[in-house]
Amino acid sequence: MNEEFLFELLSTGSVSGNEAELEKKIYDHMQGRADTVSVDELGNVTAAVNPSAPFKVLLAGHADEIGLMVSAVGSDGCLMVTHIGGIYPTTYPGHKVRVYTKNGVVYGAVANSREISKNKELEASDLRIDIGAKDREDALRYVELGDTVTFDTDVRRLLNDRISGRALDDRVGAYIVMEALSKAKEKGATVGCYAVSTTGEETTGNGAYFSASRIRPNVCIAVDVTYTSDNCGIGIAETGDVSVGKGPVICNNPSIHKKLNALLRSCAAKLNMDIQTEAASGRTGTDGDTVHKTGIGVPFALVSIPLRYMHNPAEVASLKDIQDCIDLLSEFLISCTQDMDLKPF
Ligand SMILES: [Zn+2]
């Protein structure tokens, strides 16, 4: 595993709509690891193997993360913010944050007090970021309205093969799709293989829409993270029994294609790999939902990395699960054939 590249991605800010720095790192890294590497107007990076093959398989992992956006500046110089994606506002007070400005990162502290810490109804609009500015004018010398904000956290190795960091959702997915594509190239995939690190999944889904509309894949595998039931009392009846460290997760829901799931299962069996199953009763809440409805319709499946504490400052995942996802998806790519029949009967 290229842990250095993974950690580099996880250390980079990529709030939805502001993914360019991260996408550029992926673009540079993929040079020579695919037949073609391109970027579109939104910043979606597409790496392709066999781009002239008629049957196309798209792997989509989103590069964006949740966070905050500066909405106003108070007369005291503190930044006011709105939420970008599904944040937990109560996780911010007392934390260090990074504000991504056009001149680089400006650091800040999120105001906290006994009063604030007791407010369980806290909203993003209640947060105040102290960047050390003397007043509004001073703050606006460094920060612009619309700048994005993340927790100022590091990625760390925990015991065993676990890692912790901000927004593993879904930068691990973007990493996995690129690594799986490179591996499929080495192993001699014959169909058209496309890996995209998409923008905007946490907010608008625009990256998946642009990418799929242009590539026009025959099938898609969305690669994202999923909740686990191995802690915090999440019940297994609704979404399944899923643990960190027990392998990639395959999803059953009304729109996910059963033949793609069957192929994923047979690839896992071939690799002697344990996989897990989750259930979604409607939409998956991933890029898969978006790709599914592009063009003439795209059959899709979802491969997820088990993740604890999703959308918190310290999410936890397993490096083995991440490597297993890479191996499973590269095996899937080399198992796809030009004449795959996906009709159910
Ligand atoms: Zn995600």
Short mmCIF file of C-alpha atoms and ligand atoms in Angstrom, two decimals:
data_model
loop_
_atom_site.label_atom_id
_atom_site.label_comp_id
_atom_site.label_asym_id
_atom_site.label_seq_id
_atom_site.Cartn_x
_atom_site.Cartn_y
_atom_site.Cartn_z
CA MET A 1 0.00 0.00 0.00
CA ASN A 2 1.15 3.51 -0.84
CA GLU A 3 0.57 4.81 2.66
CA GLU A 4 2.51 8.00 2.03
CA PHE A 5 0.16 9.03 -0.79
CA LEU A 6 -2.92 8.07 1.25
CA PHE A 7 -1.75 10.15 4.21
CA GLU A 8 -0.89 13.05 1.90
CA LEU A 9 -4.48 13.03 0.60
CA LEU A 10 -5.90 12.80 4.10
CA SER A 11 -3.80 15.78 5.21
CA THR A 12 -5.15 18.03 2.44
CA GLY A 13 -8.26 20.21 2.70
CA SER A 14 -10.99 19.45 0.16
CA VAL A 15 -14.28 20.90 1.37
CA SER A 16 -17.03 20.39 -1.21
CA GLY A 17 -16.58 23.00 -3.95
CA ASN A 18 -12.92 23.58 -3.01
CA GLU A 19 -11.30 20.29 -4.00
CA ALA A 20 -8.68 21.57 -6.46
CA GLU A 21 -5.60 21.15 -4.22
CA LEU A 22 -6.45 17.53 -3.52
CA GLU A 23 -7.48 16.77 -7.11
CA LYS A 24 -4.18 18.20 -8.37
CA LYS A 25 -2.27 15.80 -6.09
CA ILE A 26 -4.27 12.88 -7.50
CA TYR A 27 -3.73 14.13 -11.06
CA ASP A 28 0.05 14.34 -10.53
CA HIS A 29 0.23 10.98 -8.74
CA MET A 30 -1.64 9.14 -11.51
CA GLN A 31 0.71 10.22 -14.30
CA GLY A 32 2.18 7.01 -15.75
CA ARG A 33 -0.15 4.82 -13.66
CA ALA A 34 -3.00 4.91 -16.22
CA ASP A 35 -3.25 5.18 -20.02
CA THR A 36 -4.77 8.67 -19.78
CA VAL A 37 -5.31 11.14 -16.94
CA SER A 38 -7.55 14.16 -17.37
CA VAL A 39 -9.27 16.89 -15.38
CA ASP A 40 -12.56 18.64 -16.17
CA GLU A 41 -13.92 22.11 -15.38
CA LEU A 42 -15.08 21.10 -11.89
CA GLY A 43 -11.77 19.45 -11.03
CA ASN A 44 -12.91 15.84 -11.37
CA VAL A 45 -9.82 13.76 -12.16
CA THR A 46 -10.40 10.80 -14.47
CA ALA A 47 -7.75 8.11 -14.93
CA ALA A 48 -8.47 5.61 -17.69
CA VAL A 49 -7.12 2.27 -18.88
CA ASN A 50 -8.08 1.05 -22.38
CA PRO A 51 -9.94 4.30 -23.15
CA SER A 52 -10.85 3.13 -26.68
CA ALA A 53 -12.58 -0.07 -25.47
CA PRO A 54 -16.36 0.02 -26.11
CA PHE A 55 -17.45 -1.46 -22.74
CA LYS A 56 -16.74 1.02 -19.95
CA VAL A 57 -16.60 0.46 -16.20
CA LEU A 58 -16.56 3.50 -13.94
CA LEU A 59 -15.20 3.48 -10.38
CA ALA A 60 -16.23 6.63 -8.50
CA GLY A 61 -14.82 7.78 -5.14
CA HIS A 62 -15.49 11.30 -3.90
CA ALA A 63 -12.64 13.65 -3.15
CA ASP A 64 -14.65 16.28 -1.29
CA GLU A 65 -15.21 16.49 2.46
CA ILE A 66 -17.76 18.15 4.70
CA GLY A 67 -16.84 21.36 6.52
CA LEU A 68 -17.79 24.98 7.00
CA MET A 69 -17.85 28.09 4.81
CA VAL A 70 -17.28 31.67 5.97
CA SER A 71 -20.60 33.50 5.63
CA ALA A 72 -19.93 36.76 7.48
CA VAL A 73 -17.42 38.49 9.77
CA GLY A 74 -18.44 40.12 13.05
CA SER A 75 -17.26 43.58 14.14
CA ASP A 76 -15.01 41.78 16.66
CA GLY A 77 -13.20 40.00 13.81
CA CYS A 78 -14.69 36.57 14.51
CA LEU A 79 -15.80 34.53 11.48
CA MET A 80 -19.37 33.34 11.15
CA VAL A 81 -20.02 30.23 9.10
CA THR A 82 -22.57 28.04 7.42
CA HIS A 83 -22.35 24.29 7.05
CA ILE A 84 -21.12 22.47 3.95
CA GLY A 85 -22.62 18.99 4.01
CA GLY A 86 -23.80 17.00 7.01
CA ILE A 87 -21.68 18.29 9.87
CA TYR A 88 -22.28 17.84 13.59
CA PRO A 89 -22.12 21.47 14.84
CA THR A 90 -21.52 20.33 18.45
CA THR A 91 -18.18 18.75 17.46
CA TYR A 92 -16.66 22.16 16.56
CA PRO A 93 -16.54 24.34 19.73
CA GLY A 94 -13.12 24.27 21.36
CA HIS A 95 -11.43 22.87 18.25
CA LYS A 96 -8.59 24.25 16.16
CA VAL A 97 -9.61 24.85 12.54
CA ARG A 98 -8.02 25.75 9.22
CA VAL A 99 -9.47 28.42 6.96
CA TYR A 100 -8.44 27.82 3.35
CA THR A 101 -7.83 31.26 1.79
CA LYS A 102 -6.41 32.23 -1.58
CA ASN A 103 -3.10 33.01 0.16
CA GLY A 104 -2.92 29.76 2.08
CA VAL A 105 -4.18 28.44 5.39
CA VAL A 106 -5.21 30.81 8.20
CA TYR A 107 -5.57 29.05 11.56
CA GLY A 108 -8.37 29.59 14.01
CA ALA A 109 -10.01 28.44 17.23
CA VAL A 110 -13.74 27.82 17.54
CA ALA A 111 -15.18 29.75 20.47
CA ASN A 112 -16.44 27.68 23.38
CA SER A 113 -17.82 28.27 26.86
CA ARG A 114 -19.81 26.35 29.46
CA GLU A 115 -22.92 27.90 27.98
CA ILE A 116 -22.05 26.82 24.42
CA SER A 117 -21.05 23.32 25.49
CA LYS A 118 -24.47 22.82 27.11
CA ASN A 119 -26.32 23.76 23.92
CA LYS A 120 -27.30 20.49 22.27
CA GLU A 121 -29.27 22.39 19.60
CA LEU A 122 -26.15 24.20 18.39
CA GLU A 123 -26.18 25.08 14.68
CA ALA A 124 -23.39 26.05 12.33
CA SER A 125 -24.66 29.63 12.41
CA ASP A 126 -23.98 29.69 16.19
CA LEU A 127 -20.26 28.94 15.72
CA ARG A 128 -17.69 31.74 15.92
CA ILE A 129 -14.11 31.30 14.68
CA ASP A 130 -11.40 33.37 16.34
CA ILE A 131 -8.50 33.82 13.90
CA GLY A 132 -6.77 36.37 16.13
CA ALA A 133 -8.03 39.33 14.10
CA LYS A 134 -8.41 42.68 15.91
CA ASP A 135 -11.64 43.58 14.16
CA ARG A 136 -13.69 42.94 11.01
CA GLU A 137 -11.39 44.95 8.76
CA ASP A 138 -8.33 43.11 10.04
CA ALA A 139 -9.99 39.70 9.46
CA LEU A 140 -10.98 40.62 5.91
CA ARG A 141 -7.35 41.38 5.09
CA TYR A 142 -6.74 37.61 5.28
CA VAL A 143 -10.08 35.86 4.81
CA GLU A 144 -12.78 36.21 2.15
CA LEU A 145 -16.45 35.35 2.40
CA GLY A 146 -16.83 31.89 0.84
CA ASP A 147 -13.51 30.54 2.15
CA THR A 148 -13.88 27.00 3.46
CA VAL A 149 -12.97 25.62 6.87
CA THR A 150 -12.03 22.20 8.26
CA PHE A 151 -10.91 20.87 11.60
CA ASP A 152 -7.14 21.32 12.05
CA THR A 153 -6.50 17.62 12.58
CA ASP A 154 -3.82 15.13 11.62
CA VAL A 155 -4.06 11.61 10.34
CA ARG A 156 -2.64 9.16 12.89
CA ARG A 157 -1.92 5.47 13.06
CA LEU A 158 -3.79 3.76 15.88
CA LEU A 159 -3.09 0.28 17.22
CA ASN A 160 -3.11 -2.69 14.87
CA ASP A 161 -3.97 -1.58 11.32
CA ARG A 162 -6.33 1.25 12.27
CA ILE A 163 -6.00 4.88 11.23
CA SER A 164 -7.77 7.97 12.49
CA GLY A 165 -8.32 11.30 10.82
CA ARG A 166 -10.75 13.85 9.53
CA ALA A 167 -12.77 13.07 6.41
CA LEU A 168 -11.56 9.59 5.62
CA ASP A 169 -15.05 9.94 4.08
CA ASP A 170 -14.32 9.68 1.27
CA ARG A 171 -10.72 10.51 0.52
CA VAL A 172 -9.97 6.83 1.20
CA GLY A 173 -12.50 6.05 -1.55
CA ALA A 174 -10.79 8.42 -4.01
CA TYR A 175 -7.49 6.74 -3.13
CA ILE A 176 -8.94 3.24 -3.53
CA VAL A 177 -10.41 3.82 -7.01
CA MET A 178 -7.10 5.17 -8.30
CA GLU A 179 -5.03 2.35 -6.77
CA ALA A 180 -7.50 -0.27 -8.06
CA LEU A 181 -7.26 1.17 -11.57
CA SER A 182 -3.43 1.11 -11.55
CA LYS A 183 -3.47 -2.47 -10.32
CA ALA A 184 -6.01 -3.50 -13.00
CA LYS A 185 -3.73 -1.97 -15.64
CA GLU A 186 -0.79 -4.03 -14.36
CA LYS A 187 -2.93 -7.18 -14.33
CA GLY A 188 -4.14 -6.67 -17.91
CA ALA A 189 -7.75 -5.49 -17.75
CA THR A 190 -9.43 -5.70 -21.16
CA VAL A 191 -12.50 -3.46 -20.78
CA GLY A 192 -12.41 0.33 -20.59
CA CYS A 193 -11.62 1.15 -16.95
CA TYR A 194 -12.22 4.62 -15.52
CA ALA A 195 -11.45 5.83 -12.02
CA VAL A 196 -12.81 9.23 -11.03
CA SER A 197 -12.14 11.23 -7.87
CA THR A 198 -15.39 13.16 -7.89
CA THR A 199 -16.16 16.62 -6.55
CA GLY A 200 -19.25 17.72 -4.68
CA GLU A 201 -20.68 14.43 -3.38
CA GLU A 202 -21.39 15.83 0.07
CA THR A 203 -23.43 18.72 -1.32
CA THR A 204 -24.60 18.70 -4.95
CA GLY A 205 -23.46 15.47 -6.63
CA ASN A 206 -22.21 17.57 -9.53
CA GLY A 207 -18.89 15.73 -9.91
CA ALA A 208 -20.51 12.33 -10.39
CA TYR A 209 -23.02 13.86 -12.81
CA PHE A 210 -20.37 15.56 -14.95
CA SER A 211 -18.09 12.50 -14.97
CA ALA A 212 -20.69 9.89 -15.79
CA SER A 213 -22.41 12.09 -18.39
CA ARG A 214 -19.13 12.46 -20.23
CA ILE A 215 -17.66 8.97 -19.83
CA ARG A 216 -21.03 7.28 -20.47
CA PRO A 217 -20.10 4.07 -18.60
CA ASN A 218 -21.93 0.76 -19.07
CA VAL A 219 -21.65 0.04 -15.35
CA CYS A 220 -20.45 1.88 -12.25
CA ILE A 221 -19.13 0.93 -8.84
CA ALA A 222 -19.43 3.73 -6.31
CA VAL A 223 -16.81 3.51 -3.56
CA ASP A 224 -17.64 5.24 -0.30
CA VAL A 225 -17.58 4.73 3.45
CA THR A 226 -20.38 3.25 5.53
CA TYR A 227 -21.50 3.25 9.14
CA THR A 228 -20.50 0.34 11.33
CA SER A 229 -22.59 -1.45 13.94
CA ASP A 230 -19.55 -2.42 16.04
CA ASN A 231 -19.80 0.53 18.43
CA CYS A 232 -22.00 3.46 19.53
CA GLY A 233 -25.06 1.25 19.62
CA ILE A 234 -26.07 1.40 15.97
CA GLY A 235 -28.57 -1.44 15.55
CA ILE A 236 -27.96 -4.16 12.98
CA ALA A 237 -31.60 -4.74 11.95
CA GLU A 238 -31.85 -1.64 9.79
CA THR A 239 -28.56 -1.58 7.91
CA GLY A 240 -26.74 -4.80 8.72
CA ASP A 241 -23.93 -6.14 10.87
CA VAL A 242 -20.82 -4.23 9.79
CA SER A 243 -17.48 -3.96 11.63
CA VAL A 244 -14.20 -2.17 11.04
CA GLY A 245 -11.52 -4.67 9.98
CA LYS A 246 -13.86 -7.33 8.61
CA GLY A 247 -13.57 -6.42 4.95
CA PRO A 248 -15.26 -4.44 2.14
CA VAL A 249 -19.02 -3.93 2.42
CA ILE A 250 -21.41 -4.75 -0.41
CA CYS A 251 -24.83 -3.11 -0.38
CA ASN A 252 -28.29 -4.52 -1.09
CA ASN A 253 -30.98 -2.01 -2.02
CA PRO A 254 -33.69 -1.70 -4.68
CA SER A 255 -31.47 0.01 -7.27
CA ILE A 256 -28.16 -1.81 -6.82
CA HIS A 257 -27.60 -4.34 -9.57
CA LYS A 258 -27.74 -7.92 -8.36
CA LYS A 259 -25.50 -9.29 -11.10
CA LEU A 260 -22.80 -6.74 -10.25
CA ASN A 261 -23.07 -7.75 -6.59
CA ALA A 262 -22.79 -11.41 -7.63
CA LEU A 263 -19.65 -10.64 -9.63
CA LEU A 264 -18.16 -8.73 -6.69
CA ARG A 265 -18.90 -11.72 -4.44
CA SER A 266 -17.27 -14.15 -6.84
CA CYS A 267 -14.19 -11.89 -7.07
CA ALA A 268 -13.97 -11.84 -3.25
CA ALA A 269 -14.28 -15.63 -3.16
CA LYS A 270 -11.51 -15.96 -5.74
CA LEU A 271 -9.28 -13.77 -3.56
CA ASN A 272 -10.31 -15.66 -0.41
CA MET A 273 -11.43 -12.34 1.01
CA ASP A 274 -14.04 -11.77 3.70
CA ILE A 275 -16.71 -9.28 2.74
CA GLN A 276 -19.66 -7.83 4.63
CA THR A 277 -23.18 -6.88 3.58
CA GLU A 278 -25.26 -3.82 4.38
CA ALA A 279 -28.83 -2.92 3.49
CA ALA A 280 -30.31 0.37 2.28
CA SER A 281 -34.04 0.63 1.86
CA GLY A 282 -33.96 3.44 -0.69
CA ARG A 283 -31.22 5.66 -2.06
CA THR A 284 -27.66 4.84 -1.01
CA GLY A 285 -26.71 8.48 -0.35
CA THR A 286 -23.63 8.09 -2.56
CA ASP A 287 -22.41 9.03 -6.04
CA GLY A 288 -23.94 5.73 -7.18
CA ASP A 289 -27.43 7.28 -6.98
CA THR A 290 -26.34 10.12 -9.24
CA VAL A 291 -24.45 8.03 -11.81
CA HIS A 292 -27.38 5.59 -11.95
CA LYS A 293 -29.64 8.25 -13.47
CA THR A 294 -27.26 9.76 -16.03
CA GLY A 295 -27.55 9.22 -19.78
CA ILE A 296 -29.66 6.20 -20.65
CA GLY A 297 -29.27 4.88 -17.09
CA VAL A 298 -26.25 3.14 -15.56
CA PRO A 299 -26.44 -0.12 -13.55
CA PHE A 300 -24.37 0.28 -10.39
CA ALA A 301 -23.17 -1.36 -7.21
CA LEU A 302 -21.66 0.11 -4.05
CA VAL A 303 -18.48 -1.02 -2.31
CA SER A 304 -17.97 0.62 1.07
CA ILE A 305 -15.18 0.93 3.58
CA PRO A 306 -16.42 0.38 7.17
CA LEU A 307 -15.97 3.64 9.08
CA ARG A 308 -16.51 4.58 12.71
CA TYR A 309 -17.53 8.11 13.75
CA MET A 310 -18.44 9.29 10.26
CA HIS A 311 -18.41 13.10 9.82
CA ASN A 312 -16.54 13.59 13.11
CA PRO A 313 -13.05 15.11 13.59
CA ALA A 314 -11.52 11.69 14.22
CA GLU A 315 -13.00 8.97 12.02
CA VAL A 316 -11.53 5.47 12.31
CA ALA A 317 -10.95 2.92 9.54
CA SER A 318 -8.74 -0.11 8.91
CA LEU A 319 -5.82 -0.13 6.45
CA LYS A 320 -6.54 -3.79 5.74
CA ASP A 321 -10.12 -2.96 4.72
CA ILE A 322 -8.74 -0.26 2.42
CA GLN A 323 -6.25 -2.68 0.82
CA ASP A 324 -8.97 -5.32 0.47
CA CYS A 325 -11.18 -2.80 -1.37
CA ILE A 326 -8.31 -2.09 -3.79
CA ASP A 327 -7.75 -5.80 -4.42
CA LEU A 328 -11.48 -6.53 -4.81
CA LEU A 329 -12.05 -3.69 -7.28
CA SER A 330 -9.00 -4.48 -9.40
CA GLU A 331 -10.14 -8.11 -9.56
CA PHE A 332 -13.60 -6.84 -10.55
CA LEU A 333 -12.12 -4.73 -13.36
CA ILE A 334 -10.14 -7.64 -14.80
CA SER A 335 -13.19 -9.92 -14.51
CA CYS A 336 -15.41 -7.61 -16.57
CA THR A 337 -15.80 -8.56 -20.23
CA GLN A 338 -16.96 -6.65 -23.33
CA ASP A 339 -20.06 -8.86 -23.67
CA MET A 340 -21.29 -8.76 -20.06
CA ASP A 341 -25.01 -9.45 -19.96
CA LEU A 342 -26.68 -7.62 -17.10
CA LYS A 343 -30.28 -8.34 -17.97
CA PRO A 344 -31.94 -10.27 -15.13
CA PHE A 345 -33.57 -12.82 -17.48
ZN ZN B 1 -18.99 9.91 1.49
#
